[in-house]
Structures are given as C-alpha cells and as structure tokens.
Amino acid sequence: MISNNSDVLIETAIAVAGTALQPTFIAGAAIREGKLKVVLPEHEPEPMVLYAVYAHRQLLASKVPSFVDFIDSFFGEPPYWDRFK
C-alpha cells in the first residue's frame, strides 16, 4: 500500500498484519501497546536531528535558553517516544 498519511499506514499494518516503515514517534504507541513490533532493528534509518536556531546577542531574553533547555530535556536521549524499548 502507498499512502502519504502515516496514521493510515499504521492502522493498515495493524489490521492486516503488514509491515510499515514509520518513525517511532508515529508508531511508538502501537509498539508500546503490543499492536506492532519492531522487525530488523539492526537496519534502522539514521536518526533525524533537531536544531534550535536563534540570534546570539548579549541581550538575549532569558526565555530563549530556558526554552532550548526544555526542548533538550523533552527530546533528549532517548526521546520520549522511544522509551518503550
């Protein structure tokens, strides 16, 4: 099946016992619930990187580094969606 909607691919894989190559942030809940399982974990795609881009100034608002720290802890290693492993 070909689809540009990840939710459709996940639900189809569950319904017809198929396979789907999807990121764990999309399929993680189904994996945690036992509806799907990881096959060929040694062939995982390379992880994507998240960048925070902001101006470096002397008078940088304190909100910016606080937000960057929050994002780092939220998406840290491993990100929250990969904590089923």
Tab-separated table of C-alpha atoms in Angstrom:
chain	number	residue	atom	x	y	z
A	1	MET	CA	0.000	0.000	0.000
A	2	ILE	CA	1.166	3.514	-0.754
A	3	SER	CA	-0.094	6.443	1.295
A	4	ASN	CA	1.107	9.863	2.341
A	5	ASN	CA	-0.659	9.502	5.703
A	6	SER	CA	1.322	7.723	8.403
A	7	ASP	CA	-1.747	7.071	10.542
A	8	VAL	CA	-3.352	5.160	7.667
A	9	LEU	CA	-0.202	3.089	7.185
A	10	ILE	CA	-0.001	2.236	10.897
A	11	GLU	CA	-3.680	1.269	11.124
A	12	THR	CA	-3.383	-0.826	7.959
A	13	ALA	CA	-0.304	-2.618	9.290
A	14	ILE	CA	-2.218	-3.412	12.490
A	15	ALA	CA	-5.405	-4.504	10.699
A	16	VAL	CA	-3.833	-6.785	8.094
A	17	ALA	CA	-0.673	-7.851	9.963
A	18	GLY	CA	1.507	-5.997	7.491
A	19	THR	CA	4.710	-4.036	7.805
A	20	ALA	CA	5.268	-0.298	7.696
A	21	LEU	CA	8.481	1.704	7.781
A	22	GLN	CA	7.473	4.555	10.072
A	23	PRO	CA	9.274	6.696	12.626
A	24	THR	CA	8.859	5.624	16.225
A	25	PHE	CA	7.264	8.940	17.177
A	26	ILE	CA	4.333	7.838	14.996
A	27	ALA	CA	4.349	4.076	15.654
A	28	GLY	CA	5.581	4.192	19.279
A	29	ALA	CA	2.133	3.991	20.890
A	30	ALA	CA	1.182	0.916	18.823
A	31	ILE	CA	4.525	-0.710	19.684
A	32	ARG	CA	4.045	0.014	23.421
A	33	GLU	CA	0.530	-1.469	23.281
A	34	GLY	CA	1.809	-4.607	21.542
A	35	LYS	CA	-0.174	-3.957	18.359
A	36	LEU	CA	3.046	-3.685	16.346
A	37	LYS	CA	6.558	-4.924	16.922
A	38	VAL	CA	9.914	-3.817	15.626
A	39	VAL	CA	11.434	-6.056	12.974
A	40	LEU	CA	15.009	-5.780	11.685
A	41	PRO	CA	16.124	-3.278	14.360
A	42	GLU	CA	19.682	-3.521	13.046
A	43	HIS	CA	18.506	-1.752	9.857
A	44	GLU	CA	17.022	1.356	11.463
A	45	PRO	CA	17.267	4.564	9.434
A	46	GLU	CA	19.643	7.232	10.712
A	47	PRO	CA	18.058	9.439	13.391
A	48	MET	CA	16.957	12.931	12.431
A	49	VAL	CA	18.436	15.928	14.219
A	50	LEU	CA	16.538	18.840	15.753
A	51	TYR	CA	18.192	22.252	15.658
A	52	ALA	CA	17.261	25.357	17.651
A	53	VAL	CA	18.294	28.439	15.692
A	54	TYR	CA	18.300	31.786	17.430
A	55	ALA	CA	20.235	35.060	17.349
A	56	HIS	CA	23.321	35.181	19.559
A	57	ARG	CA	23.238	38.536	21.283
A	58	GLN	CA	24.418	39.973	24.550
A	59	LEU	CA	20.873	40.969	25.476
A	60	LEU	CA	19.256	37.635	24.720
A	61	ALA	CA	15.944	37.172	26.522
A	62	SER	CA	16.235	34.611	29.329
A	63	LYS	CA	13.276	32.770	27.776
A	64	VAL	CA	15.396	31.594	24.846
A	65	PRO	CA	17.989	29.500	26.741
A	66	SER	CA	15.225	28.256	29.044
A	67	PHE	CA	13.229	27.073	26.033
A	68	VAL	CA	16.305	25.426	24.478
A	69	ASP	CA	16.979	23.589	27.764
A	70	PHE	CA	13.338	22.470	27.901
A	71	ILE	CA	13.443	21.165	24.312
A	72	ASP	CA	16.722	19.367	25.028
A	73	SER	CA	15.271	17.593	28.061
A	74	PHE	CA	11.954	16.836	26.321
A	75	PHE	CA	13.502	15.373	23.168
A	76	GLY	CA	16.684	14.160	24.940
A	77	GLU	CA	18.329	10.754	24.667
A	78	PRO	CA	16.250	8.741	24.098
A	79	PRO	CA	13.323	10.928	23.047
A	80	TYR	CA	10.085	10.279	24.935
A	81	TRP	CA	8.572	8.315	22.039
A	82	ASP	CA	11.441	5.797	22.094
A	83	ARG	CA	11.114	4.960	25.794
A	84	PHE	CA	9.226	1.738	25.021
A	85	LYS	CA	12.475	-0.084	24.275
